[in-house]
PDB file of C-alpha atoms in Angstrom:
ATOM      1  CA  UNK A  18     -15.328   8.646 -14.731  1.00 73.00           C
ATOM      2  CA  UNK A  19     -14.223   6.200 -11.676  1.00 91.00           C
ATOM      3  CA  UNK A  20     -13.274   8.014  -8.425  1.00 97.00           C
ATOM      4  CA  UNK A  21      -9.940   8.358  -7.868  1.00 98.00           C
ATOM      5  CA  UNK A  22      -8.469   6.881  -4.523  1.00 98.00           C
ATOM      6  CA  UNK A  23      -6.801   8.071  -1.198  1.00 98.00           C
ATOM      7  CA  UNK A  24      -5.686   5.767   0.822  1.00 98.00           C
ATOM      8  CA  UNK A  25      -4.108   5.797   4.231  1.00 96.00           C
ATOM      9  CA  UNK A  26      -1.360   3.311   5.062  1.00 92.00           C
ATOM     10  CA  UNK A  27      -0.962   1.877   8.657  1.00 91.00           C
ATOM     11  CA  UNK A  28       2.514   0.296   8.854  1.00 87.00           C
ATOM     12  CA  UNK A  29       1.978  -1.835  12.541  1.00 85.00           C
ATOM     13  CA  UNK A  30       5.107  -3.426  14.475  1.00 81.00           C
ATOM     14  CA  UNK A  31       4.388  -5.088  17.819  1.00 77.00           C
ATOM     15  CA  UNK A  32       1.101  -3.367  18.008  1.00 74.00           C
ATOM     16  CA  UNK A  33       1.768  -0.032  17.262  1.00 80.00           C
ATOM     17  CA  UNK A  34       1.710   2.663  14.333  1.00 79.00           C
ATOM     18  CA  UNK A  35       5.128   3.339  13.727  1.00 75.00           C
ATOM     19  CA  UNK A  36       6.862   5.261  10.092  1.00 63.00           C
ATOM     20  CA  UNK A  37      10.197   5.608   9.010  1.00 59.00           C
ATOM     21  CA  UNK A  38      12.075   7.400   5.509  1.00 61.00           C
ATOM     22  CA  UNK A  39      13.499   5.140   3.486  1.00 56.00           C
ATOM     23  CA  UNK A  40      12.325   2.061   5.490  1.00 48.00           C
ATOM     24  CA  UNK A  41      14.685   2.873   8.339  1.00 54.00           C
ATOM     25  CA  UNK A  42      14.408   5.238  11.170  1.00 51.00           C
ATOM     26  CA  UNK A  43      11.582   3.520  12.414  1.00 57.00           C
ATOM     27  CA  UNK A  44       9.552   5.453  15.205  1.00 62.00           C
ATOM     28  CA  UNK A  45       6.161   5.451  17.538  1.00 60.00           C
ATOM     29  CA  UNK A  46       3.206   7.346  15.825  1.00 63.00           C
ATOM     30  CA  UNK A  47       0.164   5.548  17.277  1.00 79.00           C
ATOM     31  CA  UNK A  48      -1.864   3.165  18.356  1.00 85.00           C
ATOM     32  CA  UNK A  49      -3.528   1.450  15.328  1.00 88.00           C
ATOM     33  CA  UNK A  50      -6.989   1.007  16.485  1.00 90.00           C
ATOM     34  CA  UNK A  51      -7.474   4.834  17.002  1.00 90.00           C
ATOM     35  CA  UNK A  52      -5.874   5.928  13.984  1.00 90.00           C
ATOM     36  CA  UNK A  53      -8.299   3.308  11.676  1.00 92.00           C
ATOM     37  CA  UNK A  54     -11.186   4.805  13.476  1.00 93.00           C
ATOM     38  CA  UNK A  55      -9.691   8.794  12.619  1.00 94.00           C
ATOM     39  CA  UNK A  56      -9.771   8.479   9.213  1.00 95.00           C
ATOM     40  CA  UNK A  57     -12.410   5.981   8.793  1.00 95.00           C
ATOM     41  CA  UNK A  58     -13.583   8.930  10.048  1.00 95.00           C
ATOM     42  CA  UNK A  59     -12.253  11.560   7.748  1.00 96.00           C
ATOM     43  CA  UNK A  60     -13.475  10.473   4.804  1.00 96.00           C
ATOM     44  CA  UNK A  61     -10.376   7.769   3.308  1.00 97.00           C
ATOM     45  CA  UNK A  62     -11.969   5.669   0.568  1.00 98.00           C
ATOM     46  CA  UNK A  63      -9.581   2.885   1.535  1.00 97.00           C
ATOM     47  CA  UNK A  64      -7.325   1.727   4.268  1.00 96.00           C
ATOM     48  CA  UNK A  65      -4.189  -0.505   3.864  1.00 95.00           C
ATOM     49  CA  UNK A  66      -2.900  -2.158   7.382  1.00 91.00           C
ATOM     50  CA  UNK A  67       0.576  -4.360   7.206  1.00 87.00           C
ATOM     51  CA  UNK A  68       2.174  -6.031  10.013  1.00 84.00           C
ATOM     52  CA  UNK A  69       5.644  -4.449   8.325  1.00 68.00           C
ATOM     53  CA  UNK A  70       8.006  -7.489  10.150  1.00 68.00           C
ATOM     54  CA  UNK A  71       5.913 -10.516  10.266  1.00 65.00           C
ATOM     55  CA  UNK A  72       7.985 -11.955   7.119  1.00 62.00           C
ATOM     56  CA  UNK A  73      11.348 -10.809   8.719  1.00 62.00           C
ATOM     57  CA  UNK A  74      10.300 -11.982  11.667  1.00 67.00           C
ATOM     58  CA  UNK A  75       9.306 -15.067  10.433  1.00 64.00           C
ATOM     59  CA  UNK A  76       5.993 -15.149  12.284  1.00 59.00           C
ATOM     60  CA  UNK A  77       1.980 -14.680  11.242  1.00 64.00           C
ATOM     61  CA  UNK A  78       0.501 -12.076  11.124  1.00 64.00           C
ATOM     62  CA  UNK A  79      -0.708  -9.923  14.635  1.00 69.00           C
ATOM     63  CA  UNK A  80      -4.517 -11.021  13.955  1.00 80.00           C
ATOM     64  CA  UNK A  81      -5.494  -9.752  17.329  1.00 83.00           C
ATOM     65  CA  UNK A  82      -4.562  -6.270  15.904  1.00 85.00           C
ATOM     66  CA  UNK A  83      -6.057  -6.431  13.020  1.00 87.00           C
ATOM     67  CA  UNK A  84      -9.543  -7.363  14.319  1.00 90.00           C
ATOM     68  CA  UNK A  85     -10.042  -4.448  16.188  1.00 90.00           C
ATOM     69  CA  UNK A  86      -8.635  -2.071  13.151  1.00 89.00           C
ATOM     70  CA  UNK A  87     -11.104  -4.228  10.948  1.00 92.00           C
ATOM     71  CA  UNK A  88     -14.014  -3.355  13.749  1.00 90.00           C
ATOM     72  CA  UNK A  89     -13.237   0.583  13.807  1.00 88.00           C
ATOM     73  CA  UNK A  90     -13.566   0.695   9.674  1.00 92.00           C
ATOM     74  CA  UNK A  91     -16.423   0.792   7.354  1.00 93.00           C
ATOM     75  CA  UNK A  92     -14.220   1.122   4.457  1.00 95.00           C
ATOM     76  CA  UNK A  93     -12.372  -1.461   2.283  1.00 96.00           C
ATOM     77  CA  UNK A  94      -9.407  -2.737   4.149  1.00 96.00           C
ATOM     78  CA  UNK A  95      -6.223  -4.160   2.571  1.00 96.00           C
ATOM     79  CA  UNK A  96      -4.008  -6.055   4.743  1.00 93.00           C
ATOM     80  CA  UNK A  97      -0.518  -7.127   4.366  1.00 92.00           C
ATOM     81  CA  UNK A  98       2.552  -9.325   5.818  1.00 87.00           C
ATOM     82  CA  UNK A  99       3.452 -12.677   6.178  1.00 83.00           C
ATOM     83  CA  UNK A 100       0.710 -13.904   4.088  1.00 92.00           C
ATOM     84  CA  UNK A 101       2.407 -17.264   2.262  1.00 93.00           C
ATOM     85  CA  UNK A 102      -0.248 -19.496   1.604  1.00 94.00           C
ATOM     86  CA  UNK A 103      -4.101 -19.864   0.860  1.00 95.00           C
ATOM     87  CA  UNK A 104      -4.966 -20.522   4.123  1.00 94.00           C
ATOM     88  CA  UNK A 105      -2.959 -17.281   5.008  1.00 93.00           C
ATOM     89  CA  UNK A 106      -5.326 -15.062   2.787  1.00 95.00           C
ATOM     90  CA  UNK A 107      -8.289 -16.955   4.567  1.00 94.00           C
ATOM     91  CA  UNK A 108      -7.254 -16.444   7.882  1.00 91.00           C
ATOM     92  CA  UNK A 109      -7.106 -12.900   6.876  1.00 92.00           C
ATOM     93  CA  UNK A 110      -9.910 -12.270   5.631  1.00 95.00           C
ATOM     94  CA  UNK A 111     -11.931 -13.949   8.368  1.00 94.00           C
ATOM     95  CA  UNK A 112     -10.003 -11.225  10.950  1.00 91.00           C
ATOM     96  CA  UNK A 113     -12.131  -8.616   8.669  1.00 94.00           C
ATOM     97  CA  UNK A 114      -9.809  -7.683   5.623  1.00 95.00           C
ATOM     98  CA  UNK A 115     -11.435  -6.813   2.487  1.00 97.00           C
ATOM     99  CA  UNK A 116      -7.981  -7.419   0.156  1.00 97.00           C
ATOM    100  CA  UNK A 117      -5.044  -9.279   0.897  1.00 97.00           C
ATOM    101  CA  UNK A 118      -2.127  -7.825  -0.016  1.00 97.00           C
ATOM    102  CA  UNK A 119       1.302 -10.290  -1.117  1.00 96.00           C
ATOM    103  CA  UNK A 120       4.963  -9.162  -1.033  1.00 93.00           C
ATOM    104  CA  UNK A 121       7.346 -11.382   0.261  1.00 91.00           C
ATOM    105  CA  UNK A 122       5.368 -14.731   0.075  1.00 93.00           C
ATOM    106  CA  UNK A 123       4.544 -13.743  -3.827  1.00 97.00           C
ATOM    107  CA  UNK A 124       8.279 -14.075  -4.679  1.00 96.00           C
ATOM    108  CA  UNK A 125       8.889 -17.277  -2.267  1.00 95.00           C
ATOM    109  CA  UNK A 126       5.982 -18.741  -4.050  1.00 95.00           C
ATOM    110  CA  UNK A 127       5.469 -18.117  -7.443  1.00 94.00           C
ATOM    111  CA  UNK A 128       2.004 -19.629  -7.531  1.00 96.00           C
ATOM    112  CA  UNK A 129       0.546 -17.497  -4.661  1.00 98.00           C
ATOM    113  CA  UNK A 130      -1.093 -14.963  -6.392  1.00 98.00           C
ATOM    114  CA  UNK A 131      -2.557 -17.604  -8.567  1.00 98.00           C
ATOM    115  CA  UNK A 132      -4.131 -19.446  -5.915  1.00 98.00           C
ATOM    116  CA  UNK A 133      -5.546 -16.729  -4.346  1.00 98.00           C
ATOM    117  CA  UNK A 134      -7.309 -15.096  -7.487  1.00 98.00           C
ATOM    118  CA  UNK A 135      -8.821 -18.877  -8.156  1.00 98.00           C
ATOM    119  CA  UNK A 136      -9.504 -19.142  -4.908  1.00 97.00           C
ATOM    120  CA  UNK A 137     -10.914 -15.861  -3.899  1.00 97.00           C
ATOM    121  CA  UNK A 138     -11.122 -13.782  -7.100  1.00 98.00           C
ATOM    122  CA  UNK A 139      -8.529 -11.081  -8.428  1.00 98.00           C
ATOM    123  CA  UNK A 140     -10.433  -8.176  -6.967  1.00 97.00           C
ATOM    124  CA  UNK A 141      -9.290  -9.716  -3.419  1.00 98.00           C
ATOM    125  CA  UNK A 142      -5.953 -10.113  -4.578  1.00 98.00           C
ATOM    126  CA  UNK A 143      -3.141  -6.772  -4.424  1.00 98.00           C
ATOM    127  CA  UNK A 144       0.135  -7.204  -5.443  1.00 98.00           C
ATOM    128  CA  UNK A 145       2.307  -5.009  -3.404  1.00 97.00           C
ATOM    129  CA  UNK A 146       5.403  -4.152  -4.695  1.00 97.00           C
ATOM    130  CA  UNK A 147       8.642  -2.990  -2.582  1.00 95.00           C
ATOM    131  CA  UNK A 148      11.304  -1.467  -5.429  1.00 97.00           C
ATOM    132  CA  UNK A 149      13.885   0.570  -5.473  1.00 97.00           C
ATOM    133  CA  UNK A 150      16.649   1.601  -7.938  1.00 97.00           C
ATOM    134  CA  UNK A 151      19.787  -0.249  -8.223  1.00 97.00           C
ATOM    135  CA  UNK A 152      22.410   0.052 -11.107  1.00 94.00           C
ATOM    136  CA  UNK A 153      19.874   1.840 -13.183  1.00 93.00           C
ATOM    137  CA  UNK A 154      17.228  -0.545 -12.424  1.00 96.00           C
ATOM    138  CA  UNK A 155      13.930  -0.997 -10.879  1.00 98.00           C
ATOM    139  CA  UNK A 156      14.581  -3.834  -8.401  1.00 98.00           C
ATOM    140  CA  UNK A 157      11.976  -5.430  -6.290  1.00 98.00           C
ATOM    141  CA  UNK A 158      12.691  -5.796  -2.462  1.00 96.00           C
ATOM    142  CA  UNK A 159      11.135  -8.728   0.397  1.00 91.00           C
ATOM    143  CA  UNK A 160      11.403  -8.715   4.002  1.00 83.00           C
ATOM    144  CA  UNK A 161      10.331  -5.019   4.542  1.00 79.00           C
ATOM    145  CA  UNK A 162      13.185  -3.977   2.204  1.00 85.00           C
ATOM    146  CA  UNK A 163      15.533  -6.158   3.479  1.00 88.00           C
ATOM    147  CA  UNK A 164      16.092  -8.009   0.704  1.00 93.00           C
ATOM    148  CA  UNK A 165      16.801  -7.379  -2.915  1.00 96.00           C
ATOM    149  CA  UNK A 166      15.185 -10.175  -5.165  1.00 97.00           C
ATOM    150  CA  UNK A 167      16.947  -9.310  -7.940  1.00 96.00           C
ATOM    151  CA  UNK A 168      13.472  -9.002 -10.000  1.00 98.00           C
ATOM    152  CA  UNK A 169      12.691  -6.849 -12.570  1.00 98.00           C
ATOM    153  CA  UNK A 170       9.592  -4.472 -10.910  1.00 98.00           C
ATOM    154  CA  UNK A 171       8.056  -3.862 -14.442  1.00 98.00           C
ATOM    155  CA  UNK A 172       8.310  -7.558 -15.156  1.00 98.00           C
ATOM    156  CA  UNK A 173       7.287  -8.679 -11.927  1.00 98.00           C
ATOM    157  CA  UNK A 174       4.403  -6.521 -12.137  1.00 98.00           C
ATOM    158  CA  UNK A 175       3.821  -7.784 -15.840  1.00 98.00           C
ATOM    159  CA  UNK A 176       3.794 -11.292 -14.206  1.00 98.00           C
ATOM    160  CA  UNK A 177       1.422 -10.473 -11.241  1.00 98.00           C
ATOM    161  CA  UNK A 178      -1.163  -9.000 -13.387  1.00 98.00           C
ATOM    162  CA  UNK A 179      -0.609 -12.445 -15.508  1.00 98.00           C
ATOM    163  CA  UNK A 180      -1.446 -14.417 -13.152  1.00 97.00           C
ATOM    164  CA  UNK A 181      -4.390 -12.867 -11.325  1.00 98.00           C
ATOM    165  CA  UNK A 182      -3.578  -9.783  -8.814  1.00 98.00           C
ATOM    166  CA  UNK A 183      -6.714  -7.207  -9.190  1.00 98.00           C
ATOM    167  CA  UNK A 184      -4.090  -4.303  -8.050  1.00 98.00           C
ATOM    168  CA  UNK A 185      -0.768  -3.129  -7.835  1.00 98.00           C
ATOM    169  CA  UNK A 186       1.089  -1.345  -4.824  1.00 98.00           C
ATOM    170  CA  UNK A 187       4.089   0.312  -5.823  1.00 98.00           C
ATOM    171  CA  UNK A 188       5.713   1.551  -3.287  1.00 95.00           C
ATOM    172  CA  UNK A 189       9.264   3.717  -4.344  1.00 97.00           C
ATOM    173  CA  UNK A 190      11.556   2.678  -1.530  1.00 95.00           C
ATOM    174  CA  UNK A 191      14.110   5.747  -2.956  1.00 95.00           C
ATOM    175  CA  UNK A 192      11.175   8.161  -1.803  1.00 94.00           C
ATOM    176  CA  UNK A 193       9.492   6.616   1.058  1.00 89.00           C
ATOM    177  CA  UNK A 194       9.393   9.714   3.738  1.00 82.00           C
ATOM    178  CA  UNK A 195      11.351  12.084   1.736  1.00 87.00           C
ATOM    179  CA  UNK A 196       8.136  14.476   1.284  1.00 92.00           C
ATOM    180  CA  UNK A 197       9.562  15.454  -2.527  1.00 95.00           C
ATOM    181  CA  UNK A 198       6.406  13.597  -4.559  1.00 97.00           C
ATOM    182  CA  UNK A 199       5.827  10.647  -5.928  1.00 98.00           C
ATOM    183  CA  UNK A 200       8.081   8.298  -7.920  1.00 98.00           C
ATOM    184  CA  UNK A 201       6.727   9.549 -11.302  1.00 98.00           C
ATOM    185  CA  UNK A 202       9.330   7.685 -13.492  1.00 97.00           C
ATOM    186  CA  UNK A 203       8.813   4.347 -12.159  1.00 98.00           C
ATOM    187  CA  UNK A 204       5.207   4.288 -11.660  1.00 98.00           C
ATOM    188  CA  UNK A 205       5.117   5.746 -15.563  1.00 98.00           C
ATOM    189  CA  UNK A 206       7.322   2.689 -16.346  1.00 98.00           C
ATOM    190  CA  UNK A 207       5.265   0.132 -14.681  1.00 98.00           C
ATOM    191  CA  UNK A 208       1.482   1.542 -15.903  1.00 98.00           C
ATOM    192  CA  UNK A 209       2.838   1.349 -19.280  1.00 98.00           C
ATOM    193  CA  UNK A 210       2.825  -2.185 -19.426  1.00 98.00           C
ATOM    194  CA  UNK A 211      -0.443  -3.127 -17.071  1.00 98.00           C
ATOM    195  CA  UNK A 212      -3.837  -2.317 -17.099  1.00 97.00           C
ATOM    196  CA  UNK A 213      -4.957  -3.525 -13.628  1.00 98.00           C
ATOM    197  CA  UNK A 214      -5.018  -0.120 -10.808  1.00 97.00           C
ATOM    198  CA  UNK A 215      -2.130   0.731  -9.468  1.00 98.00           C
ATOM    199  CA  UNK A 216      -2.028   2.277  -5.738  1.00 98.00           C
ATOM    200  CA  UNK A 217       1.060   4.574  -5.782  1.00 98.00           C
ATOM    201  CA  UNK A 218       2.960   4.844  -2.154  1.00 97.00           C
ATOM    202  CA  UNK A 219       6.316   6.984  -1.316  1.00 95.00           C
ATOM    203  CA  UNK A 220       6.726   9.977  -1.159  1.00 95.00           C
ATOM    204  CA  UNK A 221       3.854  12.349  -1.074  1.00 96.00           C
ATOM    205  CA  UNK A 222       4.327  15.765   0.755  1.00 96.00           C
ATOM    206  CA  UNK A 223       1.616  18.089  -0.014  1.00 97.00           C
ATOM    207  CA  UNK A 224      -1.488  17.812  -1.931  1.00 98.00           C
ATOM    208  CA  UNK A 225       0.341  19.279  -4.985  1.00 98.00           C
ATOM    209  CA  UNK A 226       2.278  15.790  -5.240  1.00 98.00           C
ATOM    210  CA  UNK A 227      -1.090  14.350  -5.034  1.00 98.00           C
ATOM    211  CA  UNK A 228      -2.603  16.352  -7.964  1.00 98.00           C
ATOM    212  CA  UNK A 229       0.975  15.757 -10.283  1.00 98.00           C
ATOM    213  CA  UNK A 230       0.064  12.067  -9.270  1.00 98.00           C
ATOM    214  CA  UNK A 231      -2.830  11.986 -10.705  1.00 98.00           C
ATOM    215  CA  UNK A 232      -1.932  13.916 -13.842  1.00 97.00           C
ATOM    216  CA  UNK A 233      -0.077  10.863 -14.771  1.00 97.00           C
ATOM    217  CA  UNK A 234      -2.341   7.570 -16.910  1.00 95.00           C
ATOM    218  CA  UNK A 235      -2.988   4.572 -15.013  1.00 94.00           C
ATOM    219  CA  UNK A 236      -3.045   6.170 -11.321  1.00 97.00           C
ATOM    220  CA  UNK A 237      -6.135   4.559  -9.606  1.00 98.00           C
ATOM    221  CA  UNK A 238      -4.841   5.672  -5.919  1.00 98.00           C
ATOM    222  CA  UNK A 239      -2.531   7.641  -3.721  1.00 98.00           C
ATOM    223  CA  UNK A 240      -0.936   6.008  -0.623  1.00 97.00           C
ATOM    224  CA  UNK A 241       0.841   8.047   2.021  1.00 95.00           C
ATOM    225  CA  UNK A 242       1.122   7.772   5.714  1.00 90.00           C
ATOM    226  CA  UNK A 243       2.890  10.667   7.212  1.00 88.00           C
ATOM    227  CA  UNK A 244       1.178  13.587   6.016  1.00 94.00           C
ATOM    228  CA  UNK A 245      -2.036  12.097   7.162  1.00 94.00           C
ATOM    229  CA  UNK A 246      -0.444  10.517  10.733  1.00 88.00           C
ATOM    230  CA  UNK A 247       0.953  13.994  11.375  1.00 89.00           C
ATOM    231  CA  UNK A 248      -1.899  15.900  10.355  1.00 92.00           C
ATOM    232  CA  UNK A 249       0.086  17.561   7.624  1.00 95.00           C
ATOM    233  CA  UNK A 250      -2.114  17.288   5.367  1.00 96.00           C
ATOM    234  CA  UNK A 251      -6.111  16.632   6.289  1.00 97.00           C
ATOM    235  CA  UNK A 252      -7.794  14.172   3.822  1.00 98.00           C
ATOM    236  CA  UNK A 253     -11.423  16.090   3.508  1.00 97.00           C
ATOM    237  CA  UNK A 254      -9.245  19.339   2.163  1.00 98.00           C
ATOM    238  CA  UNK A 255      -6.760  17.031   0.077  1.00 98.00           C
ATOM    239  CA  UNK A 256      -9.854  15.589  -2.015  1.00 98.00           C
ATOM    240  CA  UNK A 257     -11.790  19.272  -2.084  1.00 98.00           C
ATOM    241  CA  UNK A 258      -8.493  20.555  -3.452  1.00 98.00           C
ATOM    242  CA  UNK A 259      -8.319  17.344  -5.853  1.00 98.00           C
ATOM    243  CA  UNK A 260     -11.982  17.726  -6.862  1.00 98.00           C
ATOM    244  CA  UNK A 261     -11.008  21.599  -7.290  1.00 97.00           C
ATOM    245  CA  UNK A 262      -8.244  20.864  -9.794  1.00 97.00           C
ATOM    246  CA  UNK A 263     -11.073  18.552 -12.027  1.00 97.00           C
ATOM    247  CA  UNK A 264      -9.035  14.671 -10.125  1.00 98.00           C
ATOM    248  CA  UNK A 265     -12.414  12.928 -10.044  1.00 97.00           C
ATOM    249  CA  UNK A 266     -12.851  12.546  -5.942  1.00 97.00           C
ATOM    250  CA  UNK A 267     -15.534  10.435  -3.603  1.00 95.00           C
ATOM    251  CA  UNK A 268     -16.771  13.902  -1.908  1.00 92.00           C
ATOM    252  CA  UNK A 269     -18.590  13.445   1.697  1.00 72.00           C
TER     253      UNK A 269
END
């Protein structure tokens, strides 16, 4: 049975860690370098990094950044924001990033995700996924939340597998912070109609959300940030606790 995943997520603005609930209330955690080396450290199986207002901002990514995160990890990195072309996912991956991740720029460009899977295969490619609920229905969002696309997530996710992504991020904007658990509904929804892994972000509180997580078909990861930036919860005890409950873990 394949390992399931947990993954750390390192949201950077001008060169620091920072975290928010529901994508506002944005604050100082830490500086990013340290933190990839910590839980490089403890034991994550994965680490996602994404400059969180590059595509606001209109600007590329902070590569200076992210080749000293990429130099503290010896785990698979996924890395994230402004990336709008080819030559974006290239100049990412030569700064050290395993995966490139696609938001924004996947939506501007409809043929981004197929470029990059030709290109650079769909196990490189991770469509990330920014939704949140609006009239009744799963919406997908751009520019760090900013902006509401109007897209259908399960459809867009449909699509994305379609045309190449290796894995989905779904991060629940409606529980991003809020410490209640997971999005259950809406990552049921989407995993009904793909078969690629999906990385589930928003919400996680304790390592009982993590267990109900996994509990539910199609869950290949679970991404949180701060339980593990505020040392609520310590990764080597979340995946003995996992591994306790019979969640196939990646043990040290």
């Amino acid at each position: 049975m394949i390992a399931k995943r947990i993954i750390p997520c390192l949201d950077v603005r001008d060169g620091r860690v920072v975290k928010g609930v529901n994508f506002e209330g944005i604050r100082d955690v830490e500086d990013p370098v340290a933190m990839a080396a910590f839980y490089n450290d403890q034991g994550a199986d994965e680490l996602v990094f994404y400059d969180i207002t590059a595509s606001a901002e209109g600007r590329s990514l902070f590569t200076d950044v992210l080749k000293r995160v990429a130099s503290q990890v010896f785990i698979p990195l996924t890395v994230g924001g402004a990336v709008n072309t080819v030559d974006d996912f290239d100049r990412v991956l030569k700064c050290g990033a395993d995966k490139v991740s696609v938001n924004s720029g996947a939506v501007a460009n409809r043929g981004l995700i197929g470029e990059g899977a030709r290109r650079y295969g769909s196990q490189c490619v991770v469509l990330s996924m920014d939704v949140k609920r609006v009239d009744g229905a799963y919406r997908v969002f751009t520019k760090g939340g900013r902006v509401d696309t109007g897209l259908d997530a399960v459809e867009w996710a449909v699509r994305g597998e379609g045309e190449g992504a290796g894995e989905l991020v779904v991060n629940s904007m409606d529980t991003d912070g809020v410490k209640n658990g997971f999005d259950l509904p809406l990552l049921r929804a989407i995993a009904e109609k793909v078969k690629i892994p999906i990385i589930a972000s928003g919400g996680a509180g304790n390592m009982q959300h993590f267990a109900e997580l996994f509990e539910l078909p199609g869950m290949d990861a679970g991404l949180a940030a701060s339980i593990f930036h505020y040392k609520e919860v310590a990764i080597p005890e979340l995946k003995a606790y996992l591994a306790e409950k019979g969640v196939p873990m990646r043990l040290a």
